[in-house]
Coordinates of C-alpha atoms in Angstrom, one line a residue:
M1 CA 8.4 11.2 20.1
V2 CA 7.8 13.1 17.2
T3 CA 6.0 16.6 18.0
A4 CA 5.0 19.7 15.8
Q5 CA 7.0 22.0 18.0
T6 CA 10.2 19.7 18.1
A7 CA 13.3 21.2 16.2
V8 CA 13.8 20.2 12.5
K9 CA 16.3 17.0 12.5
T10 CA 18.2 16.0 9.6
Y11 CA 18.2 12.1 9.1
S12 CA 21.1 10.2 7.2
N13 CA 20.5 7.0 4.8
Y14 CA 21.5 3.7 6.9
I15 CA 24.0 1.8 4.8
N16 CA 26.0 -1.3 6.2
G17 CA 24.7 -0.6 9.8
R18 CA 25.7 2.9 9.6
W19 CA 24.2 6.2 9.4
V20 CA 25.8 8.1 6.3
V21 CA 24.8 11.3 4.6
S22 CA 24.1 11.1 0.7
D23 CA 27.4 11.5 -1.6
S24 CA 25.1 14.4 -2.8
K25 CA 25.5 16.8 0.1
A26 CA 21.6 17.6 -0.3
V27 CA 18.5 17.1 1.4
L28 CA 14.8 17.1 1.1
Q29 CA 12.4 18.5 3.2
N30 CA 9.6 16.6 5.1
I31 CA 6.3 19.0 5.3
N32 CA 3.3 18.3 6.9
P33 CA 0.5 18.2 4.4
A34 CA -1.9 20.1 7.2
N35 CA 0.6 22.7 7.5
R36 CA 2.9 23.4 4.8
D37 CA 5.0 25.8 6.9
E38 CA 5.7 23.0 9.1
I39 CA 9.1 21.1 8.4
L40 CA 9.0 18.0 9.9
C41 CA 12.5 16.8 9.3
E42 CA 15.0 16.9 6.2
V43 CA 16.3 13.6 4.8
Q44 CA 19.1 12.5 2.6
E45 CA 18.6 13.7 -1.4
S46 CA 20.6 10.5 -2.7
I47 CA 21.9 9.7 -5.8
P48 CA 22.8 6.6 -7.6
S49 CA 26.0 6.1 -6.2
D50 CA 24.4 6.3 -2.8
V51 CA 22.1 3.5 -4.1
A52 CA 25.6 1.4 -5.3
R53 CA 26.7 1.5 -1.6
A54 CA 23.4 0.2 -0.1
V55 CA 23.6 -2.3 -3.1
D56 CA 27.3 -3.6 -2.2
A57 CA 26.7 -3.8 1.6
A58 CA 23.6 -5.8 1.1
S59 CA 25.6 -8.1 -1.4
A60 CA 28.3 -8.6 1.2
A61 CA 26.0 -9.1 4.0
F62 CA 23.8 -12.0 1.7
P63 CA 26.1 -15.0 2.5
A64 CA 26.2 -15.0 6.2
W65 CA 22.6 -14.0 6.6
R66 CA 21.3 -16.7 4.1
R67 CA 23.3 -19.3 6.2
T68 CA 21.7 -17.9 9.7
P69 CA 19.2 -20.4 10.4
A70 CA 15.7 -19.4 10.0
P71 CA 15.0 -19.7 13.7
E72 CA 17.7 -17.3 14.4
R73 CA 16.0 -14.7 12.0
V74 CA 13.2 -15.2 13.3
R75 CA 14.1 -14.1 16.8
L76 CA 16.0 -11.3 15.6
L77 CA 13.2 -10.2 13.6
Q78 CA 10.8 -10.8 16.7
N79 CA 13.1 -8.3 18.6
V80 CA 12.5 -6.0 15.7
I81 CA 8.3 -6.2 16.1
L82 CA 8.7 -5.7 20.0
S83 CA 11.0 -2.7 19.2
L84 CA 8.2 -1.4 17.2
R85 CA 5.5 -2.0 19.6
E86 CA 7.2 0.3 22.3
Q87 CA 7.3 2.9 20.0
E88 CA 3.4 2.9 19.0
E89 CA 2.6 6.2 19.9
T90 CA 5.9 7.4 18.4
F91 CA 4.8 5.7 14.7
V92 CA 1.1 6.9 14.9
R93 CA 2.0 10.3 15.5
A94 CA 4.6 10.4 12.8
I95 CA 2.5 8.8 10.1
T96 CA -0.1 11.5 10.7
L97 CA 2.0 14.2 10.7
E98 CA 3.7 13.2 7.6
N99 CA 0.7 11.5 5.5
G100 CA -2.0 13.8 7.0
K101 CA -4.0 10.5 8.4
T102 CA -6.2 10.9 11.4
L103 CA -4.9 9.7 14.5
R104 CA -7.3 6.6 14.3
E105 CA -6.5 6.0 10.9
S106 CA -2.5 6.3 11.6
R107 CA -3.2 3.4 14.7
V108 CA -5.1 1.3 12.6
E109 CA -2.3 1.4 10.2
F110 CA 0.3 0.8 12.8
L111 CA -1.6 -2.2 14.2
S112 CA -2.0 -3.7 10.8
A113 CA 1.6 -3.5 10.0
I114 CA 2.7 -5.3 13.5
K115 CA -0.2 -8.0 12.2
E116 CA 1.5 -8.0 8.6
A117 CA 5.3 -8.5 10.4
D118 CA 3.9 -11.0 12.6
F119 CA 2.6 -13.3 10.1
Q120 CA 5.7 -13.5 8.3
V121 CA 8.2 -13.9 11.1
G122 CA 5.6 -17.0 11.9
E123 CA 5.8 -18.2 8.3
G124 CA 9.8 -18.5 9.2
R125 CA 9.4 -21.5 11.1
R126 CA 7.3 -23.0 8.5
L127 CA 9.9 -22.1 5.6
G128 CA 10.8 -25.4 3.9
G129 CA 9.9 -27.3 0.7
E130 CA 8.6 -30.8 0.2
H131 CA 9.5 -34.3 0.3
L132 CA 7.9 -36.5 -2.5
P133 CA 8.3 -40.2 -3.2
S134 CA 11.1 -40.7 -6.4
E135 CA 10.4 -43.6 -8.9
Q136 CA 14.0 -45.0 -8.4
P137 CA 14.9 -47.1 -5.2
G138 CA 17.6 -45.9 -2.8
V139 CA 16.6 -42.2 -4.2
L140 CA 15.5 -39.4 -2.0
C141 CA 13.9 -36.4 -3.4
Y142 CA 12.3 -33.1 -2.5
L143 CA 12.2 -29.6 -3.5
T144 CA 13.5 -26.8 -1.3
R145 CA 13.4 -22.9 -1.4
E146 CA 16.6 -20.6 -1.5
P147 CA 16.9 -16.8 -1.1
L148 CA 17.5 -14.7 -3.9
G149 CA 20.2 -12.1 -2.4
V150 CA 19.7 -8.5 -2.7
V151 CA 16.2 -7.3 -3.5
T152 CA 15.0 -3.7 -3.8
L153 CA 11.6 -2.4 -1.7
I154 CA 10.3 0.3 -3.0
T155 CA 7.2 1.4 -1.0
P156 CA 4.3 4.2 -1.2
W157 CA 3.5 7.4 0.9
N158 CA -0.2 6.3 1.6
F159 CA 0.8 3.6 3.9
P160 CA 4.5 4.2 4.6
L161 CA 4.7 1.8 7.8
N162 CA 2.1 -1.1 6.4
V163 CA 3.6 -1.8 3.2
A164 CA 7.2 -1.5 4.7
C165 CA 6.7 -4.3 6.8
R166 CA 4.2 -6.5 4.1
K167 CA 7.6 -6.4 2.0
L168 CA 10.6 -6.2 4.5
F169 CA 9.9 -9.1 6.8
P170 CA 8.8 -12.1 4.6
A171 CA 12.1 -10.8 2.5
L172 CA 14.1 -11.0 5.3
V173 CA 12.4 -14.3 7.0
A174 CA 13.3 -15.8 3.7
G175 CA 17.2 -15.1 4.0
N176 CA 17.8 -11.9 1.7
C177 CA 19.0 -8.5 2.1
C178 CA 17.1 -5.5 1.4
V179 CA 17.4 -1.8 0.1
L180 CA 14.5 0.0 1.5
K181 CA 13.2 3.4 -0.6
P182 CA 10.4 4.8 1.0
A183 CA 8.3 7.5 -0.8
E184 CA 9.9 11.1 -1.2
F185 CA 7.2 12.8 1.2
T186 CA 6.6 10.3 3.8
P187 CA 10.1 9.0 4.7
L188 CA 10.0 9.6 8.5
S189 CA 8.1 6.5 9.1
A190 CA 10.5 4.3 7.3
V191 CA 13.6 5.9 9.2
L192 CA 11.7 5.0 12.2
L193 CA 11.0 1.3 11.6
I194 CA 15.2 1.3 10.6
E195 CA 15.9 2.7 14.3
A196 CA 13.8 -0.3 15.5
I197 CA 15.8 -2.5 13.1
D198 CA 18.9 -1.0 14.4
R199 CA 18.2 -1.4 18.1
A200 CA 17.4 -5.1 17.3
G201 CA 20.7 -6.1 16.4
L202 CA 20.3 -7.4 12.8
P203 CA 24.0 -8.1 10.9
P204 CA 24.9 -4.8 9.3
G205 CA 24.0 -4.9 5.6
V206 CA 21.2 -6.7 6.1
V207 CA 18.7 -4.2 5.8
N208 CA 19.6 -0.5 4.3
L209 CA 17.8 2.5 3.4
I210 CA 18.0 5.1 0.6
T211 CA 16.0 8.4 0.7
G212 CA 15.5 10.2 -2.4
R213 CA 13.7 11.2 -5.5
G214 CA 12.3 8.3 -7.3
S215 CA 13.2 10.2 -10.6
V216 CA 16.8 10.3 -9.7
I217 CA 17.8 7.1 -8.1
G218 CA 14.9 4.9 -9.4
D219 CA 16.5 3.2 -12.2
A220 CA 19.5 2.8 -10.0
L221 CA 17.1 0.6 -7.7
V222 CA 15.8 -1.7 -10.0
T223 CA 18.9 -1.8 -12.8
H224 CA 21.6 -2.5 -10.5
P225 CA 23.2 -6.1 -11.8
A226 CA 23.1 -7.5 -8.2
V227 CA 19.4 -6.8 -7.4
R228 CA 17.7 -10.0 -7.7
A229 CA 14.0 -8.6 -7.1
I230 CA 12.0 -5.8 -7.0
S231 CA 8.8 -5.3 -4.7
F232 CA 7.2 -2.2 -5.8
T233 CA 3.8 -0.5 -4.6
G234 CA 2.7 2.4 -6.3
S235 CA 1.1 3.8 -9.8
T236 CA 0.5 1.4 -12.6
E237 CA 2.4 4.1 -14.7
V238 CA 5.6 3.4 -12.5
G239 CA 5.1 0.1 -12.0
L240 CA 4.9 -1.1 -15.8
G241 CA 7.9 1.1 -16.5
I242 CA 9.7 -0.9 -13.8
A243 CA 8.6 -4.1 -15.7
R244 CA 9.9 -2.7 -19.0
K245 CA 13.2 -2.0 -17.6
V246 CA 14.0 -5.2 -16.2
V247 CA 12.3 -7.5 -18.7
A248 CA 15.4 -8.8 -20.2
R249 CA 17.1 -9.8 -17.0
P250 CA 16.7 -12.4 -14.6
V251 CA 14.8 -10.4 -11.7
K252 CA 11.7 -11.3 -10.2
I253 CA 8.9 -8.6 -10.1
Q254 CA 6.1 -8.1 -7.6
L255 CA 4.2 -4.9 -8.6
E256 CA 1.3 -3.6 -6.8
M257 CA -0.3 -1.0 -8.7
G258 CA -3.8 1.1 -9.2
G259 CA -7.4 0.4 -8.7
K260 CA -10.6 2.0 -9.3
N261 CA -12.6 -0.6 -7.3
P262 CA -16.4 -1.3 -7.5
F263 CA -19.1 -1.5 -5.0
V264 CA -22.0 -2.8 -6.0
V265 CA -25.2 -2.2 -4.0
L266 CA -28.5 -4.4 -4.8
A267 CA -31.7 -3.4 -4.0
D268 CA -32.1 -6.1 -1.5
A269 CA -29.2 -4.8 0.4
D270 CA -29.0 -3.7 4.3
I271 CA -28.5 0.0 3.2
E272 CA -27.2 1.4 6.3
S273 CA -24.2 -1.3 6.3
A274 CA -23.6 -0.6 2.8
L275 CA -23.9 3.3 3.2
D276 CA -21.4 2.9 6.3
A277 CA -19.1 0.8 4.2
A278 CA -19.3 2.9 1.0
I279 CA -18.1 6.2 3.4
L280 CA -15.1 4.1 5.1
G281 CA -13.9 3.1 1.6
A282 CA -14.5 6.2 -0.5
Y283 CA -13.0 8.6 2.4
S284 CA -10.7 7.4 4.6
C285 CA -7.4 8.1 4.4
S286 CA -8.7 10.7 2.2
G287 CA -9.5 8.3 -0.7
Q288 CA -5.9 7.9 -0.9
W289 CA -5.4 4.0 -0.8
C290 CA -5.7 1.7 -3.6
T291 CA -8.3 -0.5 -2.2
S292 CA -10.3 2.8 -1.9
T293 CA -14.2 2.8 -3.1
S294 CA -14.0 4.8 -5.9
R295 CA -16.7 3.5 -8.3
L296 CA -20.3 3.1 -6.6
I297 CA -22.9 1.2 -8.4
V298 CA -26.4 1.0 -7.3
E299 CA -29.4 -1.1 -8.5
E300 CA -32.3 0.8 -9.8
P301 CA -34.8 0.5 -7.3
I302 CA -33.0 1.9 -4.3
F303 CA -30.9 4.5 -6.1
N304 CA -32.5 7.6 -5.3
I305 CA -33.2 6.9 -1.5
F306 CA -29.3 5.6 -1.3
V307 CA -27.7 8.6 -3.1
E308 CA -30.1 11.1 -1.0
R309 CA -28.6 9.2 2.5
L310 CA -25.1 8.7 1.0
V311 CA -24.9 12.9 0.4
A312 CA -26.3 13.5 3.7
K313 CA -23.3 11.5 5.5
V314 CA -20.6 12.6 3.1
K315 CA -21.9 16.4 4.4
A316 CA -21.5 15.5 8.0
I317 CA -17.8 14.6 7.5
T318 CA -15.7 16.8 9.4
V319 CA -12.5 17.6 7.5
G320 CA -9.4 19.1 9.4
N321 CA -6.0 18.5 10.8
G322 CA -5.1 14.7 11.5
L323 CA -4.1 15.5 14.8
D324 CA -7.6 16.9 16.0
E325 CA -9.9 14.0 17.3
I326 CA -12.8 15.3 15.7
T327 CA -11.2 14.8 12.7
R328 CA -12.7 12.6 10.3
M329 CA -11.1 13.1 6.9
G330 CA -7.4 14.6 7.0
P331 CA -5.2 16.5 4.5
V332 CA -4.4 14.7 1.4
A333 CA -0.8 14.0 0.8
G334 CA 0.8 16.8 -0.6
P335 CA 1.0 19.1 -3.4
K336 CA 1.0 17.1 -6.3
Q337 CA -1.9 15.0 -5.2
F338 CA -3.8 18.2 -4.5
N339 CA -3.4 19.6 -7.8
T340 CA -4.2 16.1 -9.3
I341 CA -7.4 15.8 -7.3
T342 CA -8.7 19.1 -7.9
Q343 CA -8.0 18.9 -11.7
Y344 CA -9.6 15.5 -11.7
I345 CA -13.0 17.2 -9.7
E346 CA -13.1 20.2 -12.7
I347 CA -12.8 17.2 -15.2
G348 CA -16.1 15.9 -13.9
K349 CA -17.8 19.4 -13.8
Q350 CA -16.7 19.7 -17.6
E351 CA -17.5 16.3 -18.7
G352 CA -21.1 16.7 -17.6
A353 CA -21.3 14.4 -14.3
T354 CA -23.5 16.1 -11.7
L355 CA -22.1 17.5 -8.3
R356 CA -23.8 16.4 -5.3
V357 CA -21.6 17.7 -2.4
G358 CA -18.2 18.6 -2.2
G359 CA -16.1 19.6 -5.5
S360 CA -13.6 22.2 -4.3
A361 CA -10.4 22.7 -2.4
L362 CA -10.9 23.8 1.1
T363 CA -9.0 27.3 1.5
E364 CA -10.5 29.2 4.6
G365 CA -9.1 29.6 7.6
D366 CA -6.6 27.2 8.9
Y367 CA -7.3 25.0 5.7
G368 CA -5.4 27.2 3.6
K369 CA -2.3 26.4 5.4
G370 CA -2.7 22.8 3.9
Y371 CA -3.9 20.5 1.5
F372 CA -7.5 20.0 2.1
V373 CA -10.0 18.7 -0.7
A374 CA -13.7 18.4 0.3
P375 CA -15.0 14.9 0.0
T376 CA -16.9 15.2 -3.4
V377 CA -19.6 13.0 -5.0
F378 CA -20.5 12.8 -8.6
T379 CA -23.8 11.2 -10.1
D380 CA -25.1 11.0 -13.8
V381 CA -21.6 9.6 -14.6
D382 CA -20.8 8.1 -17.7
E383 CA -18.8 5.1 -17.8
K384 CA -16.5 6.7 -20.3
M385 CA -15.7 9.8 -18.8
R386 CA -12.2 10.1 -17.4
I387 CA -13.6 10.4 -13.7
A388 CA -15.3 6.9 -14.5
T389 CA -12.1 4.9 -15.7
E390 CA -9.1 6.9 -14.2
E391 CA -7.3 6.5 -11.1
I392 CA -8.0 9.6 -9.1
F393 CA -6.5 8.5 -5.6
G394 CA -8.7 11.4 -3.4
P395 CA -11.5 11.7 -2.1
V396 CA -14.1 11.5 -5.1
L397 CA -17.1 8.8 -5.4
S398 CA -18.5 8.2 -8.8
V399 CA -21.7 6.8 -8.3
F400 CA -23.5 5.1 -11.0
R401 CA -26.8 3.4 -11.9
A402 CA -27.5 -0.2 -12.7
K403 CA -30.6 -1.6 -14.2
D404 CA -30.1 -4.9 -12.6
F405 CA -27.8 -7.2 -11.4
P406 CA -26.1 -8.4 -14.5
D407 CA -25.8 -4.6 -15.3
A408 CA -24.0 -4.0 -12.2
L409 CA -21.4 -6.8 -12.6
R410 CA -21.1 -5.6 -16.1
Q411 CA -20.2 -2.3 -14.9
A412 CA -17.6 -3.7 -12.3
N413 CA -15.6 -5.2 -14.6
D414 CA -15.5 -2.6 -17.1
T415 CA -12.2 -1.4 -16.3
I416 CA -8.5 -1.8 -16.8
Y417 CA -7.8 -2.4 -13.3
G418 CA -8.3 -5.3 -11.0
L419 CA -7.8 -4.8 -7.6
S420 CA -10.6 -5.0 -5.3
S421 CA -14.5 -5.2 -5.2
S422 CA -17.4 -5.5 -3.0
I423 CA -21.0 -6.4 -3.3
Y424 CA -24.1 -5.6 -0.8
T425 CA -27.0 -8.3 -0.9
R426 CA -28.7 -10.5 1.0
D427 CA -29.1 -12.8 -2.4
L428 CA -26.6 -15.9 -1.9
A429 CA -27.0 -16.9 -5.7
K430 CA -26.0 -13.3 -6.8
A431 CA -23.2 -12.9 -4.3
Q432 CA -21.7 -16.1 -5.4
K433 CA -22.0 -15.1 -8.9
F434 CA -20.3 -12.4 -8.2
V435 CA -17.2 -13.7 -6.3
E436 CA -16.7 -16.0 -9.4
Q437 CA -17.1 -13.5 -12.0
S438 CA -15.6 -10.3 -10.6
E439 CA -12.1 -9.8 -12.6
V440 CA -10.3 -8.5 -9.1
G441 CA -7.3 -9.8 -6.8
L442 CA -9.7 -9.4 -3.8
C443 CA -13.3 -9.7 -3.8
H444 CA -16.0 -9.1 -0.9
V445 CA -19.3 -9.6 0.2
N446 CA -21.0 -7.6 2.7
M447 CA -17.7 -6.1 3.6
P448 CA -15.8 -2.8 2.5
T449 CA -13.6 -2.7 -0.5
S450 CA -10.9 -2.2 1.3
W451 CA -10.4 -5.1 3.7
K452 CA -7.8 -7.3 4.2
E453 CA -5.9 -9.8 6.6
P454 CA -2.2 -10.7 6.6
Q455 CA -2.9 -14.8 6.3
L456 CA -4.3 -13.9 2.6
E457 CA -2.4 -12.9 -0.6
F458 CA -2.6 -9.5 -1.3
G459 CA -2.4 -8.1 -5.4
G460 CA -4.6 -7.5 -8.3
I461 CA -4.7 -8.4 -11.8
K462 CA -5.0 -6.8 -15.0
D463 CA -3.2 -3.4 -14.8
S464 CA -3.6 -3.7 -10.9
G465 CA -0.5 -6.0 -10.4
R466 CA 2.3 -8.3 -12.0
G467 CA 4.0 -11.1 -10.6
M468 CA 3.6 -13.0 -7.2
P469 CA 1.4 -11.2 -4.5
E470 CA 2.3 -9.8 -1.4
A471 CA 1.5 -11.1 1.8
G472 CA 0.0 -14.3 2.9
K473 CA 1.8 -17.9 2.1
S474 CA 3.2 -15.9 -1.1
G475 CA 4.6 -13.3 1.0
A476 CA 8.0 -14.8 1.7
L477 CA 7.5 -17.4 -1.1
F478 CA 8.1 -14.7 -3.5
F479 CA 11.6 -14.0 -2.0
T480 CA 13.0 -17.8 -2.9
E481 CA 13.6 -19.6 -5.9
H482 CA 12.8 -23.5 -6.4
K483 CA 15.9 -25.9 -6.4
A484 CA 14.7 -29.5 -6.9
V485 CA 16.9 -32.1 -5.0
Y486 CA 17.8 -35.9 -5.9
I487 CA 20.1 -38.2 -4.0
R488 CA 20.7 -41.9 -4.2
S489 CA 21.8 -43.3 -0.8

């Protein structure tokens, strides 16, 4: 089990069923964001030649893996899930240590990852095509789906286990071989996942792990000629850069990117329920999730009372080390996030927004050892301010006043992003209109913007997504290509 007291361990890459050091012979340190003096582990600082070895191993393993009957792939992947379940506490603690989440949030992530894996493995016994009647006598015609080959999976630091499972299991169940690249400062969750895969007995080369900096190995991961698909979760800037790099090649892309998610509260809403959902969406995981609530749009008649109660609840949030059971919001994930978030807070002040609570880094006492930011609320935010339009990815909530429902809907859609939205109202007609006109991939009524379940597709529109969404039935579908078959008897 990972503990704060364990000696620093160095983990290797996992290529062709073996743990191997990088050709660079260099390592990266994995730091606890709640205590920057604590080194959790070291991982390989890989270079492009390491990526080439991993892709070669996946290519060599693919012919046998694609011929493995889907039910047999399912059996092996069920063994992986069993191995994961046996290590729940190890994963929960590791996620908290390297990401900064509270133990409760890390447990939610672990259980969500298991649900994602369970659903996609279940789809393995339903993989198939469609039999359709031919216009010719004696002709059998049908559609089938076939695996792509080698696929690259690039996962983020905010949900290091959940997103890895959401990508890895459908890719494998569909018959592909994978190269997994976790975020450079949350690699431990991915290493533990690969250890579970190794224990489950998947054939060598079917899954490969490469750690390192995206700036160094990113191009190699997405431009290698043997790579047939790329599934990426991260910033819009990086995602669109990937799309530009591969646009001329026969490579499928699945890009889950940024968001600026609106949360609309109408005058007839259940205020207490809306407050709880807004707090959960804005400050869970320190606001560092793509479906977090970043824009709160409140109808005029209840604006003042709603904001007053919101500020009181935000002041009551306990910020601290995620390992402490009383903590309700942990640190942000590292120095880059810390600097970006605090800079945006200063931008909001300079732009003229009214700071209602928070608005600063926390640096006194034990806070000074980590990357802590006070949960923050701005009001009097103009729709064109940078804090209103740009993704901050932190515990900063901008509050807007809406004259009426049409104005709230207009404000909600006034963004380049289109990932998630929510409305709180008792008016069924307005709720239905919101669902119909909200320009997002995930829409909620009387639920937080962050809610999702594995049986439904997950992905955004506009600048929040490209390609087929993840999860649901499209999970494995993305990792296949179609083939139409005609047979005359």
